[in-house]
Short mmCIF file of N, CA and C in Angstrom, two decimals:
data_model
loop_
_atom_site.label_atom_id
_atom_site.label_comp_id
_atom_site.label_asym_id
_atom_site.label_seq_id
_atom_site.Cartn_x
_atom_site.Cartn_y
_atom_site.Cartn_z
N UNK A 1 -3.60 17.61 8.46
CA UNK A 1 -4.46 16.45 8.34
C UNK A 1 -3.64 15.16 8.17
N UNK A 2 -2.55 15.25 7.40
CA UNK A 2 -1.74 14.06 7.15
C UNK A 2 -1.12 13.52 8.43
N UNK A 3 -0.67 14.42 9.29
CA UNK A 3 -0.07 13.97 10.56
C UNK A 3 -1.10 13.27 11.44
N UNK A 4 -2.32 13.76 11.44
CA UNK A 4 -3.38 13.11 12.22
C UNK A 4 -3.66 11.72 11.67
N UNK A 5 -3.71 11.59 10.36
CA UNK A 5 -3.93 10.27 9.75
C UNK A 5 -2.78 9.33 10.07
N UNK A 6 -1.55 9.84 9.97
CA UNK A 6 -0.37 9.03 10.29
C UNK A 6 -0.44 8.55 11.75
N UNK A 7 -0.84 9.44 12.64
CA UNK A 7 -0.96 9.08 14.06
C UNK A 7 -1.97 7.96 14.26
N UNK A 8 -3.11 8.04 13.60
CA UNK A 8 -4.13 7.00 13.71
C UNK A 8 -3.64 5.68 13.14
N UNK A 9 -2.96 5.73 11.99
CA UNK A 9 -2.45 4.50 11.37
C UNK A 9 -1.43 3.84 12.27
N UNK A 10 -0.56 4.63 12.86
CA UNK A 10 0.50 4.08 13.71
C UNK A 10 0.03 3.70 15.09
N UNK A 11 -1.12 4.19 15.50
CA UNK A 11 -1.68 3.83 16.79
C UNK A 11 -2.24 2.42 16.76
N UNK A 12 -2.29 1.81 17.90
CA UNK A 12 -2.80 0.44 17.97
C UNK A 12 -4.31 0.44 18.13
N UNK A 13 -4.93 -0.57 17.61
CA UNK A 13 -6.32 -0.81 17.91
C UNK A 13 -7.35 -0.27 16.94
N UNK A 14 -6.96 0.39 15.87
CA UNK A 14 -7.96 0.86 14.91
C UNK A 14 -8.55 -0.35 14.19
N UNK A 15 -9.87 -0.43 14.09
CA UNK A 15 -10.49 -1.55 13.38
C UNK A 15 -10.00 -1.63 11.93
N UNK A 16 -10.06 -2.81 11.38
CA UNK A 16 -9.53 -3.07 10.03
C UNK A 16 -10.13 -2.14 8.98
N UNK A 17 -11.41 -1.96 9.02
CA UNK A 17 -12.07 -1.09 8.03
C UNK A 17 -11.58 0.34 8.16
N UNK A 18 -11.42 0.82 9.40
CA UNK A 18 -10.92 2.17 9.63
C UNK A 18 -9.49 2.31 9.10
N UNK A 19 -8.67 1.28 9.28
CA UNK A 19 -7.30 1.31 8.75
C UNK A 19 -7.33 1.56 7.24
N UNK A 20 -8.23 0.87 6.54
CA UNK A 20 -8.32 1.05 5.09
C UNK A 20 -8.69 2.48 4.73
N UNK A 21 -9.64 3.06 5.43
CA UNK A 21 -10.04 4.44 5.15
C UNK A 21 -8.91 5.42 5.48
N UNK A 22 -8.19 5.16 6.56
CA UNK A 22 -7.07 6.03 6.93
C UNK A 22 -5.98 6.01 5.87
N UNK A 23 -5.60 4.81 5.42
CA UNK A 23 -4.59 4.70 4.36
C UNK A 23 -5.07 5.40 3.09
N UNK A 24 -6.33 5.17 2.73
CA UNK A 24 -6.87 5.75 1.51
C UNK A 24 -6.81 7.28 1.58
N UNK A 25 -7.27 7.85 2.69
CA UNK A 25 -7.28 9.31 2.84
C UNK A 25 -5.86 9.88 2.81
N UNK A 26 -4.94 9.22 3.49
CA UNK A 26 -3.55 9.69 3.51
C UNK A 26 -2.93 9.61 2.11
N UNK A 27 -3.23 8.55 1.38
CA UNK A 27 -2.70 8.41 0.02
C UNK A 27 -3.30 9.47 -0.91
N UNK A 28 -4.56 9.83 -0.69
CA UNK A 28 -5.17 10.88 -1.50
C UNK A 28 -4.44 12.21 -1.31
N UNK A 29 -3.89 12.41 -0.12
CA UNK A 29 -3.16 13.64 0.19
C UNK A 29 -1.69 13.55 -0.26
N UNK A 30 -1.03 12.45 0.11
CA UNK A 30 0.43 12.37 -0.04
C UNK A 30 0.91 11.39 -1.10
N UNK A 31 0.02 10.60 -1.67
CA UNK A 31 0.39 9.69 -2.74
C UNK A 31 1.03 8.40 -2.29
N UNK A 32 1.56 7.69 -3.26
CA UNK A 32 2.14 6.37 -3.04
C UNK A 32 3.38 6.38 -2.14
N UNK A 33 4.20 7.43 -2.14
CA UNK A 33 5.34 7.44 -1.21
C UNK A 33 4.92 7.29 0.25
N UNK A 34 3.77 7.85 0.62
CA UNK A 34 3.27 7.68 1.99
C UNK A 34 2.98 6.21 2.28
N UNK A 35 2.33 5.55 1.35
CA UNK A 35 1.99 4.13 1.53
C UNK A 35 3.27 3.30 1.66
N UNK A 36 4.26 3.61 0.83
CA UNK A 36 5.54 2.90 0.89
C UNK A 36 6.17 3.05 2.27
N UNK A 37 6.20 4.27 2.77
CA UNK A 37 6.80 4.54 4.08
C UNK A 37 6.07 3.78 5.19
N UNK A 38 4.76 3.82 5.17
CA UNK A 38 3.99 3.16 6.23
C UNK A 38 4.11 1.64 6.16
N UNK A 39 4.10 1.08 4.96
CA UNK A 39 4.27 -0.37 4.84
C UNK A 39 5.64 -0.79 5.37
N UNK A 40 6.66 0.00 5.08
CA UNK A 40 8.01 -0.31 5.58
C UNK A 40 8.00 -0.32 7.11
N UNK A 41 7.35 0.65 7.71
CA UNK A 41 7.31 0.74 9.17
C UNK A 41 6.49 -0.39 9.81
N UNK A 42 5.49 -0.87 9.10
CA UNK A 42 4.57 -1.87 9.66
C UNK A 42 4.81 -3.27 9.10
N UNK A 43 5.96 -3.51 8.53
CA UNK A 43 6.24 -4.77 7.85
C UNK A 43 5.85 -5.99 8.69
N UNK A 44 6.18 -5.99 9.94
CA UNK A 44 5.86 -7.13 10.80
C UNK A 44 4.59 -6.95 11.62
N UNK A 45 3.83 -5.90 11.33
CA UNK A 45 2.62 -5.60 12.11
C UNK A 45 1.47 -6.53 11.75
N UNK A 46 0.34 -6.20 12.30
CA UNK A 46 -0.85 -7.00 12.06
C UNK A 46 -1.21 -7.03 10.59
N UNK A 47 -1.85 -8.10 10.20
CA UNK A 47 -2.27 -8.27 8.81
C UNK A 47 -3.25 -7.16 8.40
N UNK A 48 -4.01 -6.62 9.35
CA UNK A 48 -4.98 -5.57 9.03
C UNK A 48 -4.32 -4.31 8.49
N UNK A 49 -3.21 -3.91 9.10
CA UNK A 49 -2.49 -2.71 8.64
C UNK A 49 -1.89 -2.97 7.26
N UNK A 50 -1.28 -4.13 7.09
CA UNK A 50 -0.67 -4.48 5.81
C UNK A 50 -1.74 -4.56 4.72
N UNK A 51 -2.86 -5.18 5.04
CA UNK A 51 -3.96 -5.30 4.08
C UNK A 51 -4.45 -3.92 3.64
N UNK A 52 -4.56 -3.00 4.59
CA UNK A 52 -5.00 -1.64 4.26
C UNK A 52 -4.03 -0.98 3.29
N UNK A 53 -2.75 -1.15 3.53
CA UNK A 53 -1.75 -0.57 2.63
C UNK A 53 -1.80 -1.18 1.24
N UNK A 54 -1.93 -2.51 1.18
CA UNK A 54 -2.00 -3.18 -0.13
C UNK A 54 -3.25 -2.78 -0.90
N UNK A 55 -4.37 -2.67 -0.20
CA UNK A 55 -5.62 -2.23 -0.85
C UNK A 55 -5.45 -0.82 -1.43
N UNK A 56 -4.74 0.03 -0.72
CA UNK A 56 -4.53 1.39 -1.19
C UNK A 56 -3.65 1.42 -2.43
N UNK A 57 -2.62 0.56 -2.46
CA UNK A 57 -1.78 0.46 -3.67
C UNK A 57 -2.65 0.08 -4.86
N UNK A 58 -3.54 -0.88 -4.66
CA UNK A 58 -4.43 -1.31 -5.74
C UNK A 58 -5.33 -0.15 -6.17
N UNK A 59 -5.88 0.60 -5.21
CA UNK A 59 -6.73 1.74 -5.54
C UNK A 59 -5.99 2.80 -6.35
N UNK A 60 -4.69 2.90 -6.14
CA UNK A 60 -3.88 3.89 -6.87
C UNK A 60 -3.52 3.39 -8.27
N UNK A 61 -3.09 2.15 -8.37
CA UNK A 61 -2.50 1.66 -9.62
C UNK A 61 -3.46 0.95 -10.57
N UNK A 62 -4.56 0.42 -10.06
CA UNK A 62 -5.45 -0.37 -10.92
C UNK A 62 -6.32 0.55 -11.76
N UNK A 63 -6.11 0.52 -13.06
CA UNK A 63 -6.85 1.38 -13.98
C UNK A 63 -8.30 0.95 -14.15
N UNK A 64 -8.65 -0.23 -13.67
CA UNK A 64 -10.03 -0.71 -13.79
C UNK A 64 -10.93 -0.15 -12.69
N UNK A 65 -10.34 0.49 -11.69
CA UNK A 65 -11.13 1.09 -10.62
C UNK A 65 -11.52 2.50 -11.05
N UNK A 66 -12.80 2.76 -11.04
CA UNK A 66 -13.30 4.07 -11.45
C UNK A 66 -14.19 4.64 -10.36
N UNK A 67 -14.49 5.89 -10.49
CA UNK A 67 -15.42 6.52 -9.56
C UNK A 67 -14.72 7.09 -8.35
N UNK A 68 -15.50 7.25 -7.30
CA UNK A 68 -15.02 7.95 -6.11
C UNK A 68 -13.93 7.21 -5.34
N UNK A 69 -13.77 5.91 -5.56
CA UNK A 69 -12.74 5.17 -4.83
C UNK A 69 -11.41 5.11 -5.56
N UNK A 70 -11.39 5.56 -6.78
CA UNK A 70 -10.16 5.55 -7.57
C UNK A 70 -9.19 6.61 -7.04
N UNK A 71 -7.95 6.22 -6.90
CA UNK A 71 -6.92 7.18 -6.51
C UNK A 71 -5.95 7.43 -7.66
N UNK A 72 -6.41 7.19 -8.88
CA UNK A 72 -5.55 7.45 -10.04
C UNK A 72 -5.23 8.94 -10.07
N UNK A 73 -4.02 9.24 -10.46
CA UNK A 73 -3.61 10.63 -10.53
C UNK A 73 -2.86 11.12 -9.31
N UNK A 74 -2.79 10.33 -8.23
CA UNK A 74 -2.00 10.75 -7.08
C UNK A 74 -0.53 10.54 -7.38
N UNK A 75 0.32 11.15 -6.59
CA UNK A 75 1.77 11.07 -6.77
C UNK A 75 2.24 9.62 -6.63
N UNK A 76 2.93 9.12 -7.67
CA UNK A 76 3.48 7.76 -7.62
C UNK A 76 4.89 7.74 -7.06
N UNK A 77 5.52 8.88 -7.00
CA UNK A 77 6.92 8.93 -6.57
C UNK A 77 7.84 8.64 -7.73
N UNK A 78 9.12 8.54 -7.44
CA UNK A 78 10.12 8.27 -8.47
C UNK A 78 10.15 6.79 -8.81
N UNK A 79 10.80 6.47 -9.91
CA UNK A 79 10.94 5.08 -10.33
C UNK A 79 11.62 4.25 -9.23
N UNK A 80 12.58 4.87 -8.54
CA UNK A 80 13.27 4.15 -7.46
C UNK A 80 12.31 3.88 -6.30
N UNK A 81 11.36 4.79 -6.06
CA UNK A 81 10.35 4.55 -5.02
C UNK A 81 9.50 3.34 -5.36
N UNK A 82 9.16 3.19 -6.64
CA UNK A 82 8.36 2.05 -7.07
C UNK A 82 9.13 0.75 -6.91
N UNK A 83 10.43 0.79 -7.18
CA UNK A 83 11.27 -0.40 -6.99
C UNK A 83 11.31 -0.78 -5.51
N UNK A 84 11.43 0.21 -4.66
CA UNK A 84 11.43 -0.03 -3.21
C UNK A 84 10.10 -0.62 -2.78
N UNK A 85 9.01 -0.05 -3.27
CA UNK A 85 7.69 -0.55 -2.92
C UNK A 85 7.51 -1.99 -3.37
N UNK A 86 8.00 -2.32 -4.56
CA UNK A 86 7.93 -3.69 -5.06
C UNK A 86 8.56 -4.65 -4.05
N UNK A 87 9.76 -4.31 -3.59
CA UNK A 87 10.45 -5.14 -2.61
C UNK A 87 9.70 -5.25 -1.30
N UNK A 88 9.10 -4.15 -0.86
CA UNK A 88 8.35 -4.15 0.40
C UNK A 88 7.12 -5.04 0.27
N UNK A 89 6.44 -4.99 -0.86
CA UNK A 89 5.27 -5.85 -1.07
C UNK A 89 5.68 -7.32 -0.98
N UNK A 90 6.79 -7.67 -1.61
CA UNK A 90 7.27 -9.05 -1.53
C UNK A 90 7.56 -9.43 -0.07
N UNK A 91 8.19 -8.52 0.67
CA UNK A 91 8.50 -8.80 2.08
C UNK A 91 7.23 -8.95 2.92
N UNK A 92 6.20 -8.16 2.64
CA UNK A 92 4.95 -8.30 3.40
C UNK A 92 4.32 -9.66 3.14
N UNK A 93 4.44 -10.13 1.90
CA UNK A 93 3.89 -11.44 1.56
C UNK A 93 4.65 -12.55 2.29
N UNK A 94 5.96 -12.40 2.41
CA UNK A 94 6.75 -13.38 3.16
C UNK A 94 6.42 -13.35 4.64
N UNK A 95 6.32 -12.14 5.19
CA UNK A 95 6.07 -11.98 6.62
C UNK A 95 4.68 -12.47 7.03
N UNK A 96 3.75 -12.44 6.10
CA UNK A 96 2.36 -12.83 6.39
C UNK A 96 1.92 -13.97 5.46
N UNK A 97 2.80 -14.93 5.30
CA UNK A 97 2.54 -16.05 4.37
C UNK A 97 1.27 -16.83 4.72
N UNK A 98 0.88 -16.82 5.97
CA UNK A 98 -0.31 -17.56 6.39
C UNK A 98 -1.61 -16.79 6.23
N UNK A 99 -1.54 -15.57 5.75
CA UNK A 99 -2.74 -14.74 5.59
C UNK A 99 -3.14 -14.69 4.11
N UNK A 100 -4.19 -15.41 3.73
CA UNK A 100 -4.57 -15.47 2.30
C UNK A 100 -4.90 -14.10 1.70
N UNK A 101 -5.47 -13.19 2.49
CA UNK A 101 -5.80 -11.88 1.94
C UNK A 101 -4.54 -11.09 1.59
N UNK A 102 -3.47 -11.29 2.36
CA UNK A 102 -2.20 -10.61 2.06
C UNK A 102 -1.59 -11.22 0.80
N UNK A 103 -1.63 -12.53 0.68
CA UNK A 103 -1.10 -13.19 -0.52
C UNK A 103 -1.83 -12.74 -1.77
N UNK A 104 -3.15 -12.70 -1.70
CA UNK A 104 -3.95 -12.30 -2.86
C UNK A 104 -3.74 -10.85 -3.25
N UNK A 105 -3.82 -9.96 -2.28
CA UNK A 105 -3.65 -8.54 -2.59
C UNK A 105 -2.20 -8.22 -2.93
N UNK A 106 -1.27 -8.89 -2.26
CA UNK A 106 0.14 -8.70 -2.59
C UNK A 106 0.43 -9.10 -4.02
N UNK A 107 -0.13 -10.23 -4.45
CA UNK A 107 0.06 -10.69 -5.83
C UNK A 107 -0.54 -9.69 -6.82
N UNK A 108 -1.69 -9.14 -6.48
CA UNK A 108 -2.32 -8.12 -7.33
C UNK A 108 -1.39 -6.91 -7.44
N UNK A 109 -0.83 -6.48 -6.31
CA UNK A 109 0.09 -5.34 -6.31
C UNK A 109 1.32 -5.61 -7.17
N UNK A 110 1.88 -6.82 -7.04
CA UNK A 110 3.05 -7.19 -7.84
C UNK A 110 2.71 -7.09 -9.33
N UNK A 111 1.53 -7.58 -9.70
CA UNK A 111 1.10 -7.50 -11.09
C UNK A 111 0.96 -6.06 -11.58
N UNK A 112 0.51 -5.17 -10.71
CA UNK A 112 0.35 -3.76 -11.09
C UNK A 112 1.68 -3.02 -11.11
N UNK A 113 2.60 -3.39 -10.21
CA UNK A 113 3.89 -2.71 -10.12
C UNK A 113 4.89 -3.18 -11.18
N UNK A 114 4.80 -4.44 -11.58
CA UNK A 114 5.81 -5.02 -12.49
C UNK A 114 6.04 -4.20 -13.76
N UNK A 115 5.00 -3.71 -14.43
CA UNK A 115 5.27 -2.92 -15.65
C UNK A 115 5.91 -1.55 -15.36
N UNK A 116 5.85 -1.11 -14.11
CA UNK A 116 6.35 0.22 -13.76
C UNK A 116 7.78 0.21 -13.22
N UNK A 117 8.28 -0.98 -12.89
CA UNK A 117 9.60 -1.12 -12.27
C UNK A 117 10.59 -1.56 -13.34
N UNK A 118 11.76 -0.93 -13.40
CA UNK A 118 12.76 -1.32 -14.40
C UNK A 118 13.17 -2.79 -14.24
N UNK A 119 13.36 -3.52 -15.34
CA UNK A 119 13.68 -4.95 -15.28
C UNK A 119 14.87 -5.33 -14.41
N UNK A 120 15.99 -4.59 -14.39
CA UNK A 120 17.10 -5.03 -13.54
C UNK A 120 16.75 -5.08 -12.06
N UNK A 121 15.73 -4.31 -11.65
CA UNK A 121 15.32 -4.27 -10.26
C UNK A 121 14.60 -5.54 -9.85
N UNK A 122 13.85 -6.11 -10.79
CA UNK A 122 13.06 -7.30 -10.49
C UNK A 122 14.00 -8.45 -10.26
#
């Protein structure tokens, strides 16, 4: 199932809403390391793919999200993975500086990741 989701995410033309569902489903299976990998691959891609990845990070890390959309409890990866993800989120915000949804969600992700990343990394 994960390979099929990865294929859809990497394929061109999936509507924005579908991208979000694809990222969410893949993260439910493989956790945050999957999101990190896909964001790295799509760094310069369309804002829709990046937005889907950032929304998924929020669904995983935000403790205020409850119910069926919460992805709390999925694999977060190692501390070094979180440091890498922090850097990738910053890079997505730079690459898509003109997209307000990326700036807003990226900032939210930075706020959620900051307590989890060791200080020398920041």
